[in-house]
Tab-separated table of N, CA and C in Angstrom:
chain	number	residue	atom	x	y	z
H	1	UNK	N	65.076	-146.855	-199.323
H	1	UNK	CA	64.916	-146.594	-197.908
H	1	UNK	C	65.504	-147.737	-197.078
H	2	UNK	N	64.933	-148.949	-197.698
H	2	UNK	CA	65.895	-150.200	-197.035
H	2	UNK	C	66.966	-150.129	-197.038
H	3	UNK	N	67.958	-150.102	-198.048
H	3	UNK	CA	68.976	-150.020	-198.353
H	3	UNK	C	70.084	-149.050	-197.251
H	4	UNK	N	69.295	-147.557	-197.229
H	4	UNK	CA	69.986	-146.746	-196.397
H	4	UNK	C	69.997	-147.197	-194.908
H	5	UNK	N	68.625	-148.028	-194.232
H	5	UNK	CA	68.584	-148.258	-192.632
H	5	UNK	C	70.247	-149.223	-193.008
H	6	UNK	N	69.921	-150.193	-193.498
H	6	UNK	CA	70.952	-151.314	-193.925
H	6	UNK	C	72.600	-150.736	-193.881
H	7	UNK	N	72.748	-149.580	-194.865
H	7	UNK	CA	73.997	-148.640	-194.370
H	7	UNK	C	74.282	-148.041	-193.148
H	8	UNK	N	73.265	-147.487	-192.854
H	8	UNK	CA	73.755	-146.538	-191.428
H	8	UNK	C	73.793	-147.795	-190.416
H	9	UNK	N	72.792	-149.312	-190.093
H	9	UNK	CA	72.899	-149.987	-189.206
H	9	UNK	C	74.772	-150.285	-189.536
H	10	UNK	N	74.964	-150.758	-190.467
H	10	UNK	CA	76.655	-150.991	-190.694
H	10	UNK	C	77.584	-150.210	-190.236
H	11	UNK	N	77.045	-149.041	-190.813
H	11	UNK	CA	78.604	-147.814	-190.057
H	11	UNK	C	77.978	-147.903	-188.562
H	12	UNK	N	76.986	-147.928	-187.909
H	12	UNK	CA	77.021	-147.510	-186.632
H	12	UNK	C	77.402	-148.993	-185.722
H	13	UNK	N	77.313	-149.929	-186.490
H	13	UNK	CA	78.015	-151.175	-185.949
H	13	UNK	C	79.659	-150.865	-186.071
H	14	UNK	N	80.259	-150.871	-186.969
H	14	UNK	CA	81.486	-150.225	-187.099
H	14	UNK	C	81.714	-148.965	-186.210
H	15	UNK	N	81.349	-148.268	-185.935
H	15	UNK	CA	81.611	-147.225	-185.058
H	15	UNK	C	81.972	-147.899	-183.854
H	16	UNK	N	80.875	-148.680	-183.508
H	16	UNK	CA	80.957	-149.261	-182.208
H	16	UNK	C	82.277	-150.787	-181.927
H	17	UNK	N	82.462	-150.975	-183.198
H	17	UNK	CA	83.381	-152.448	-183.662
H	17	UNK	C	84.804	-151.439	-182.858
H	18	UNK	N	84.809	-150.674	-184.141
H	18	UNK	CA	85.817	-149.836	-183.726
H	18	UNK	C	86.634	-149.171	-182.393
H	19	UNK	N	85.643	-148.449	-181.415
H	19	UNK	CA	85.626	-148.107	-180.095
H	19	UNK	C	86.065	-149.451	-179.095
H	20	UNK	N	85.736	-150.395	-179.578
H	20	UNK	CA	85.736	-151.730	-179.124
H	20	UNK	C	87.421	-151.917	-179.200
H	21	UNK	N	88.185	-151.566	-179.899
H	21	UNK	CA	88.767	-152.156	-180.522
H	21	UNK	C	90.089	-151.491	-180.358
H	22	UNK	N	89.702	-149.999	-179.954
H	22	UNK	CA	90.732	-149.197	-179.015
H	22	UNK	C	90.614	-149.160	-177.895
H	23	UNK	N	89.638	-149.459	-177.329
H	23	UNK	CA	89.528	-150.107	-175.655
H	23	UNK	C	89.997	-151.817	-175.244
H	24	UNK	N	89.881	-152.521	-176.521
H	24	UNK	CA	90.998	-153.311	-176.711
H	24	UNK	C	92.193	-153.407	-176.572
H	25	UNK	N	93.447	-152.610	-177.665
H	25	UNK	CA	94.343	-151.496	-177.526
H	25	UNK	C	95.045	-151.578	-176.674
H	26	UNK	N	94.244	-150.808	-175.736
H	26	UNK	CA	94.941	-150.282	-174.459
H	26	UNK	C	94.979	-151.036	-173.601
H	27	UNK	N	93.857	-152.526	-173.163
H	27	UNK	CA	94.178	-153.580	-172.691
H	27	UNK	C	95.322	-154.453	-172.666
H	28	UNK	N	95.105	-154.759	-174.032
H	28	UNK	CA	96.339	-155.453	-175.009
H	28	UNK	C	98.045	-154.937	-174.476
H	29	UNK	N	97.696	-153.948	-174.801
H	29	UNK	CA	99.357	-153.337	-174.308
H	29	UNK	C	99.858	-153.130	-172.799
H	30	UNK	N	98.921	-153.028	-171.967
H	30	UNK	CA	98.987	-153.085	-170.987
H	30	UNK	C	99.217	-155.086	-170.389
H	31	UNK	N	98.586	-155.692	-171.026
H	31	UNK	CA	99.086	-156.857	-170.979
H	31	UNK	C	100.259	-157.543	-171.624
H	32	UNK	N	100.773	-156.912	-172.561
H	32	UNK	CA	101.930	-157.394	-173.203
H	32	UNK	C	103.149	-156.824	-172.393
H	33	UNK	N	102.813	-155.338	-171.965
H	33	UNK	CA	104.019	-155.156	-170.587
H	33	UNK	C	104.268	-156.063	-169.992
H	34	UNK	N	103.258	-156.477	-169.499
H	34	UNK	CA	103.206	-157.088	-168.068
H	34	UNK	C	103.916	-159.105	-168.975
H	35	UNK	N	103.779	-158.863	-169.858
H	35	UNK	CA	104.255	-160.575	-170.372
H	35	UNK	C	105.647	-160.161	-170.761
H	36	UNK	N	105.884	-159.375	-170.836
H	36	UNK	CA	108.011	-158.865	-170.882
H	36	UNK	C	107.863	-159.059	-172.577
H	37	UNK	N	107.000	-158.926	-173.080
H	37	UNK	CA	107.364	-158.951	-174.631
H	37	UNK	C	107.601	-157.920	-175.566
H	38	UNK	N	108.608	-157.665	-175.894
H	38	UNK	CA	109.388	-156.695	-177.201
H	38	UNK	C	108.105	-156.039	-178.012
H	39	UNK	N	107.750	-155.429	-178.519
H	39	UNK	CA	106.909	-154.296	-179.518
H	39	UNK	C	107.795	-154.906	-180.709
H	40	UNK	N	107.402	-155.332	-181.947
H	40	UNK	CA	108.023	-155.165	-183.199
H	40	UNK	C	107.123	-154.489	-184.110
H	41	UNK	N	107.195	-154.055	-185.683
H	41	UNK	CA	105.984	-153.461	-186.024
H	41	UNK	C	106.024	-155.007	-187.625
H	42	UNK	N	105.051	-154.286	-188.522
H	42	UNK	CA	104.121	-155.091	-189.343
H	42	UNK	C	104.356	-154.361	-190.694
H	43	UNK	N	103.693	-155.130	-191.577
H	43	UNK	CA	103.345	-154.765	-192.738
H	43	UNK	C	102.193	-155.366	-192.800
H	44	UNK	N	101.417	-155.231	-194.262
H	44	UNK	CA	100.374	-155.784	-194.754
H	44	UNK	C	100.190	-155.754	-196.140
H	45	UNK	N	100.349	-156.921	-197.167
H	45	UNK	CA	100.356	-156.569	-198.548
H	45	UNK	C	98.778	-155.705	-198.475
H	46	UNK	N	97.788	-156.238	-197.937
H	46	UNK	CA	96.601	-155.700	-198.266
H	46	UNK	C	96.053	-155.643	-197.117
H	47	UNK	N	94.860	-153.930	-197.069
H	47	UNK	CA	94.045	-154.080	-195.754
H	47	UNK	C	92.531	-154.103	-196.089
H	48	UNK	N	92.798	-154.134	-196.915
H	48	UNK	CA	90.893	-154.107	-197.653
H	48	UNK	C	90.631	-155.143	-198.855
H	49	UNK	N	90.203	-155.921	-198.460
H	49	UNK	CA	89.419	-156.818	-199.675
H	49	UNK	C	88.320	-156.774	-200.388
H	50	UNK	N	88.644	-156.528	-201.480
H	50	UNK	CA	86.659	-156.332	-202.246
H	50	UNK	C	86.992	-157.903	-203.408
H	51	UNK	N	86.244	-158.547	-202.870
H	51	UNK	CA	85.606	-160.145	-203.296
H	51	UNK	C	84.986	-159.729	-205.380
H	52	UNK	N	84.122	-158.324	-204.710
H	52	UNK	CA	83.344	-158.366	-206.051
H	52	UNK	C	82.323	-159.245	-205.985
H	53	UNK	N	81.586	-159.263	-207.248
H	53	UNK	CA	80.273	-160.242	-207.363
H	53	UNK	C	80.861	-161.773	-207.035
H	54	UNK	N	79.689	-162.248	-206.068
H	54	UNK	CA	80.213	-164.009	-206.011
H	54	UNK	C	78.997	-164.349	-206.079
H	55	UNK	N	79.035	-165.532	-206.822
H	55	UNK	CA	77.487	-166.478	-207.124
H	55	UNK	C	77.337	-166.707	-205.714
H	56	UNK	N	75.946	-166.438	-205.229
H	56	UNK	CA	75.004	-167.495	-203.967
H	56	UNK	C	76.055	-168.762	-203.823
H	57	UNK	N	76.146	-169.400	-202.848
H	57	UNK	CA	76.681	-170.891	-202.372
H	57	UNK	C	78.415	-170.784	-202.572
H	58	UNK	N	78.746	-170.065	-203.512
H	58	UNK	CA	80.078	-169.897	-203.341
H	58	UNK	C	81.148	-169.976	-202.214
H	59	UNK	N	82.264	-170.704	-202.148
H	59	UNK	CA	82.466	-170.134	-201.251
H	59	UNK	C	83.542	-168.725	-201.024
H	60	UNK	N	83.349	-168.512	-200.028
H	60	UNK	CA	83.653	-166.726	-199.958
H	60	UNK	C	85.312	-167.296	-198.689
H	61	UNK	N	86.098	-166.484	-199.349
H	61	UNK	CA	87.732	-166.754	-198.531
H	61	UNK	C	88.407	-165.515	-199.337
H	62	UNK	N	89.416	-165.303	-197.858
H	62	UNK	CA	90.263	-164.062	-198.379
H	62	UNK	C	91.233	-164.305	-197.553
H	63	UNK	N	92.548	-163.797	-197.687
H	63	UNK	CA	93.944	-164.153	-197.320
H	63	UNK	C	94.431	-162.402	-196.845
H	64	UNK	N	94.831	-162.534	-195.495
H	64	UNK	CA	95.269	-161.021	-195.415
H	64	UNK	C	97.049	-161.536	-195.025
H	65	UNK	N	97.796	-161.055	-196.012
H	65	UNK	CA	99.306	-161.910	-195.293
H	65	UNK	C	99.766	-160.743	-194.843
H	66	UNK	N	100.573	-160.452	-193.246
H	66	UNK	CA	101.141	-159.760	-192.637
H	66	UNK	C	102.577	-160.091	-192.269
H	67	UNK	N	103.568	-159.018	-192.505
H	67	UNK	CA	104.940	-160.123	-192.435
H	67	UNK	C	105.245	-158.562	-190.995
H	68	UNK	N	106.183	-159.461	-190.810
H	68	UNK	CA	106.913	-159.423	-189.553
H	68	UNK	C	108.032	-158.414	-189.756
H	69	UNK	N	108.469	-156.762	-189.828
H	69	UNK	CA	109.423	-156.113	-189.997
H	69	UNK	C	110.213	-155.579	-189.376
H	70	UNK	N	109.755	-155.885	-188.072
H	70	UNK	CA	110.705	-155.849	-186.536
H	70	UNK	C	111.823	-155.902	-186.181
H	71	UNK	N	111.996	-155.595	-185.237
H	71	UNK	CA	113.289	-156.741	-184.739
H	71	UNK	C	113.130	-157.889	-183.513
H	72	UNK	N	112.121	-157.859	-183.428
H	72	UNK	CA	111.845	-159.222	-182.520
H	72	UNK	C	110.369	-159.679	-182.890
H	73	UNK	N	110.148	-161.316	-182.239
H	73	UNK	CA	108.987	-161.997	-182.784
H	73	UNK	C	107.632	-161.074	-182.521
H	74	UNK	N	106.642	-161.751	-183.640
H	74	UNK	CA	105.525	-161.227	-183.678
H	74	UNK	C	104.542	-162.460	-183.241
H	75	UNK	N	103.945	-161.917	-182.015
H	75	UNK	CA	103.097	-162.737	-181.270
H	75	UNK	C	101.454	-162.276	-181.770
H	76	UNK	N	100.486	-162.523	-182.589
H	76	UNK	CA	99.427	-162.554	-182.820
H	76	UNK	C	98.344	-163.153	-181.839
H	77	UNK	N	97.618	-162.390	-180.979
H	77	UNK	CA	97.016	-162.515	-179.763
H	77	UNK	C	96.147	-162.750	-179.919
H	78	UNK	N	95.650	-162.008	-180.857
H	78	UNK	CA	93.608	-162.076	-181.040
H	78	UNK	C	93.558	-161.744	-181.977
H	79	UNK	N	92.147	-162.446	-182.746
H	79	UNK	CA	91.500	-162.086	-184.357
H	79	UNK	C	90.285	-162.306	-183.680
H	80	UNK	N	89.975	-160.373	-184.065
H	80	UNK	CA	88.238	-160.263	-184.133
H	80	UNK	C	87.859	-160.583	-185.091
H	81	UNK	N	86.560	-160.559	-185.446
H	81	UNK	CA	86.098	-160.362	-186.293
H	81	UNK	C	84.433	-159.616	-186.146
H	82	UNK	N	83.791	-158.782	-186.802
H	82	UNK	CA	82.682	-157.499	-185.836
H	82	UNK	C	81.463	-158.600	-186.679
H	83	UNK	N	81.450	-159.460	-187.421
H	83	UNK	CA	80.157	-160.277	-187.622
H	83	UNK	C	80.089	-162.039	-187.331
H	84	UNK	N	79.112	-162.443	-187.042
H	84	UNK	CA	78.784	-163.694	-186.136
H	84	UNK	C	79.084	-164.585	-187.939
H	85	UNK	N	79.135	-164.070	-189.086
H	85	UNK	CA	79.048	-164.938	-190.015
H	85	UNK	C	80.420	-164.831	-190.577
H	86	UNK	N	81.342	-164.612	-189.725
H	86	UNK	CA	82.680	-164.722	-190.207
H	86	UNK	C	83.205	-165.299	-189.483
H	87	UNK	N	84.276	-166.526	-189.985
H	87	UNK	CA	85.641	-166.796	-189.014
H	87	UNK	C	87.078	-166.838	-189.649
H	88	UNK	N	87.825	-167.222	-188.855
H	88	UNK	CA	89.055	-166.688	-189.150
H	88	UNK	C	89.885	-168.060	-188.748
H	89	UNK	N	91.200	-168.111	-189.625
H	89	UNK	CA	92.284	-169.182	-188.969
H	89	UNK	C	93.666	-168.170	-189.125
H	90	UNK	N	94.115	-168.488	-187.982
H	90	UNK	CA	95.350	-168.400	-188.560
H	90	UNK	C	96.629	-169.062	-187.222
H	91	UNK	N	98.166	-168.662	-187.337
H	91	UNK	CA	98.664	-169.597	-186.758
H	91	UNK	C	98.913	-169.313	-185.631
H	92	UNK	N	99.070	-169.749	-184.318
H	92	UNK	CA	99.266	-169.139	-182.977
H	92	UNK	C	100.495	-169.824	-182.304
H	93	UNK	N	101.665	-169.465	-183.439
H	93	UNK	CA	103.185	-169.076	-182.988
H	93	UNK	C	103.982	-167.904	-183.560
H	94	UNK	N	104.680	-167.918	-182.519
H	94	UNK	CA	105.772	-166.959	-183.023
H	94	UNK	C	106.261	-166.736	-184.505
H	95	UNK	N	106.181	-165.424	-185.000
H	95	UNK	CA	106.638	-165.301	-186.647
H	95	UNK	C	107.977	-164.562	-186.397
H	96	UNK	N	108.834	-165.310	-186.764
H	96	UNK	CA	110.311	-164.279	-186.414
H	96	UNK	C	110.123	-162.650	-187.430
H	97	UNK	N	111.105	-162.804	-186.954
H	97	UNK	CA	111.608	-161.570	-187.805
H	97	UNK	C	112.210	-161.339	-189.043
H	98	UNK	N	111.081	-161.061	-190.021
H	98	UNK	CA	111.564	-161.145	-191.706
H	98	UNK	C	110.829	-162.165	-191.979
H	99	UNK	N	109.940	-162.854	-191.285
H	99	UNK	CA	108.839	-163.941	-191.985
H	99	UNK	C	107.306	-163.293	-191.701
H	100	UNK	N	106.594	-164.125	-192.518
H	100	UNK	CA	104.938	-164.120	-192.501
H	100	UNK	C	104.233	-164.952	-192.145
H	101	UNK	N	103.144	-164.269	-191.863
H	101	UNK	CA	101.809	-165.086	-191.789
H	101	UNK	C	100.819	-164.737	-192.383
H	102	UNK	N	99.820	-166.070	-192.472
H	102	UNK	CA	98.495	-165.508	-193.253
H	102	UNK	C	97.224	-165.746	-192.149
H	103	UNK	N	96.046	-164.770	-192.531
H	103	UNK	CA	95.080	-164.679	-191.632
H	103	UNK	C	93.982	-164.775	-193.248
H	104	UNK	N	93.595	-165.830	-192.528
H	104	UNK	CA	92.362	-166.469	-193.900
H	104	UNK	C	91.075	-166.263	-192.716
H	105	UNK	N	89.957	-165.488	-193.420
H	105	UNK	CA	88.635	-165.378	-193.532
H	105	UNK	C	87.878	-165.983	-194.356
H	106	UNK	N	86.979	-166.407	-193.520
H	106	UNK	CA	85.639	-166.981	-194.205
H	106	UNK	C	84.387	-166.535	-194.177
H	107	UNK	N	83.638	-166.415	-194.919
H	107	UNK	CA	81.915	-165.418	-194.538
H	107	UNK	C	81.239	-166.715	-194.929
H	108	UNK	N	80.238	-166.571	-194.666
H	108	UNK	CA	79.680	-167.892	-194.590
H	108	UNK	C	77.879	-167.240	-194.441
H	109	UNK	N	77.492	-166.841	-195.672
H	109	UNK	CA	76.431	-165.913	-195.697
H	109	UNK	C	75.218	-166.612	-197.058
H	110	UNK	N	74.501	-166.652	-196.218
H	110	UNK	CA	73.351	-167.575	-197.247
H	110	UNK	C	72.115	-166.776	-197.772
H	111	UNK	N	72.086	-165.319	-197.634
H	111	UNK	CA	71.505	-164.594	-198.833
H	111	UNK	C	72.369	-163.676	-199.352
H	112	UNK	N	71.579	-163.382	-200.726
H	112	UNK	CA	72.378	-162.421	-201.591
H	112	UNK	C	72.180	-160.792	-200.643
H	113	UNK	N	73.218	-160.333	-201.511
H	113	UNK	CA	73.326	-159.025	-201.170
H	113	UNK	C	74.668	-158.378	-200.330
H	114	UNK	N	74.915	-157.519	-199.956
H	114	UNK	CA	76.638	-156.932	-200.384
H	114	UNK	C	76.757	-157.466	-198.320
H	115	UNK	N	77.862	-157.920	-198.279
H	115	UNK	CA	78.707	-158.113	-196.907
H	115	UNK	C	79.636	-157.575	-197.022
H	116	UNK	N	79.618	-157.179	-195.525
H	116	UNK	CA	81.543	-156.349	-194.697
H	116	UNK	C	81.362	-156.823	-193.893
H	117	UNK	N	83.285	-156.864	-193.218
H	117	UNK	CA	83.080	-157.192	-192.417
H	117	UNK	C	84.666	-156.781	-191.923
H	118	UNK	N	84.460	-156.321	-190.497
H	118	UNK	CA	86.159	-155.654	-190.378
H	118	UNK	C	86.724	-156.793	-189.278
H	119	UNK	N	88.008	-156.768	-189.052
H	119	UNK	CA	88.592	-158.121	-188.776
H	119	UNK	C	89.747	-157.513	-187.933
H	120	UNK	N	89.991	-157.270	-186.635
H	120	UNK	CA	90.897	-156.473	-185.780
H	120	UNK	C	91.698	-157.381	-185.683
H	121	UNK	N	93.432	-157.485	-185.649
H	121	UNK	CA	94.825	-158.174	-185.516
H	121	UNK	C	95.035	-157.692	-184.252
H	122	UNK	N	95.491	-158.441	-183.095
H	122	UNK	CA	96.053	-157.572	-181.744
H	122	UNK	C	97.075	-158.099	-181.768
H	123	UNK	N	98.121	-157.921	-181.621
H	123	UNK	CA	99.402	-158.256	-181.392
H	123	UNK	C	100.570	-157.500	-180.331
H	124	UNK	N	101.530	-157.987	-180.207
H	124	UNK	CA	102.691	-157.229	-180.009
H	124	UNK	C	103.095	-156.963	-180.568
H	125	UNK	N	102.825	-155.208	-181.634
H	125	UNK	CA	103.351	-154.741	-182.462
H	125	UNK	C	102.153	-152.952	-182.201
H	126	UNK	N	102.958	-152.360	-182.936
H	126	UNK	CA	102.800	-150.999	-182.532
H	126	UNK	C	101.658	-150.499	-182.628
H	127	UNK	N	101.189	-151.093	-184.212
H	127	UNK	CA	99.443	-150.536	-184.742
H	127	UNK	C	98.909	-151.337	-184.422
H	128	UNK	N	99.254	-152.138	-183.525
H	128	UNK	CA	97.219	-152.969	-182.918
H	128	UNK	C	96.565	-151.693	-181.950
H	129	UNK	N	95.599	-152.656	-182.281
H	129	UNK	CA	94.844	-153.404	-183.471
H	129	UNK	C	94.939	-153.255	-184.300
H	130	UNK	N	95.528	-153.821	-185.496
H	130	UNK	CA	95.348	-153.366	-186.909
H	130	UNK	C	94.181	-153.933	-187.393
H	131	UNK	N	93.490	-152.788	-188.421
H	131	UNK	CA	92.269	-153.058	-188.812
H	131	UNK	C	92.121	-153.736	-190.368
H	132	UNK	N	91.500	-154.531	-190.573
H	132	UNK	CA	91.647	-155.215	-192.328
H	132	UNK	C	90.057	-155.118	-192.361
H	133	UNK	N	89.895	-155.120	-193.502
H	133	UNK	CA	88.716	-155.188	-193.858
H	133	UNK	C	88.203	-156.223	-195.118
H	134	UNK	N	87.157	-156.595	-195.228
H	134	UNK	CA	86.992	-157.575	-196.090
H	134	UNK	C	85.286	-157.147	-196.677
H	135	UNK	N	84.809	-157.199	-198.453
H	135	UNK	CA	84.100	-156.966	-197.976
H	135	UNK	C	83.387	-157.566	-199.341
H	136	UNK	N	81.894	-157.787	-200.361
H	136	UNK	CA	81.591	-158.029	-201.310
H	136	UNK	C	79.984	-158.417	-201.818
H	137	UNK	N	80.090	-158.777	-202.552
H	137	UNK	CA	78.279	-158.964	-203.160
H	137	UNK	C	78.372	-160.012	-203.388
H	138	UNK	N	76.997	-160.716	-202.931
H	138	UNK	CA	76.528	-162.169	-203.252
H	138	UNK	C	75.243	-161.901	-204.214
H	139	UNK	N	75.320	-162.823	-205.246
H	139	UNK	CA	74.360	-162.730	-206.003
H	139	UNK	C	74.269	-164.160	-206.821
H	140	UNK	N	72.866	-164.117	-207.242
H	140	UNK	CA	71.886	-165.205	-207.364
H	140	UNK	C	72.941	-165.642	-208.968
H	141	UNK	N	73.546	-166.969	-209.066
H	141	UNK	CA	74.029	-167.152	-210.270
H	141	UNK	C	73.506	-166.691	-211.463
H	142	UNK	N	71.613	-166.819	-211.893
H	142	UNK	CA	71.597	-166.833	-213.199
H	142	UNK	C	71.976	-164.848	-213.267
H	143	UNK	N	72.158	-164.126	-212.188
H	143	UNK	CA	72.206	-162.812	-212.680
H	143	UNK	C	73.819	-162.358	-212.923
H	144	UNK	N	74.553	-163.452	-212.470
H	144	UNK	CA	76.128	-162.951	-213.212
H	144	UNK	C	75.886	-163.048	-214.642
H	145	UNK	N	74.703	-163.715	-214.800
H	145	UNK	CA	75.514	-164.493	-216.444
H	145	UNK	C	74.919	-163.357	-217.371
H	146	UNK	N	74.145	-162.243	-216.903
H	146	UNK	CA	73.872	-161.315	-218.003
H	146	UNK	C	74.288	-160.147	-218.147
């Protein structure tokens, strides 16, 4: 019964991450008009991360690399992220065209038990927000070992 409030509170946070995030969107682009900047589009080796089991205290990091397939620079505007126990680095210049970048996450979560967490890209590029996701189980060391 716990378990399920615990699911539905998640998707209905996500629902709402989400909505967030296309009302974003449409901000976003409406401001990138107005900054005279080119649309290029993206790739993503990966949009979903599953961590898998990680011992308690571990630390928890994931790498989302997005390259640049455009024809003009890729300006990276904003990194959400929809939980208070995640942050994010990544670089805030221009990625030409035919290069990458990486967007490293961190969770930073001090009980066991499974984390998500979705992570919105806004850019000047066609699919922003692009959505990545990151997500995995924390568990108490002596129970990996059996």
């Amino acid at each position: 019964m716990k378990r399920e409030i615990v699911i539905r509170a998640i998707l209905i946070f996500s629902f709402i991450f989400l909505f967030y995030a296309i009302l974003e969107k449409m901000v976003l682009q409406r401001s990138l008009s107005n900054n005279n900047r080119d649309f290029t589009t993206v790739s993503v080796k990966e949009k979903f991360l599953n961590k898998g089991k990680i011992p308690l205290g571990s630390e928890i990091k994931g790498e989302f690399l997005i390259f640049n397939t455009g024809k003009s620079d890729l300006y990276i505007e904003k990194v959400n992220v929809s939980c208070t126990c995640t942050s994010t680095t990544q670089l805030n210049e221009p990625i030409q065209v035919g290069d990458s970048t990486i967007i490293i996450i961190e969770y930073e979560k001090l009980n066991p038990g499974y984390f998500f967490t979705d992570v919105l890209v806004q850019g000047n590029f066609l699919e922003s927000p692009l959505i990545l996701s990151f997500e995995g189980f924390l568990v108490e060391s002596h129970l990996l070992q059996n």
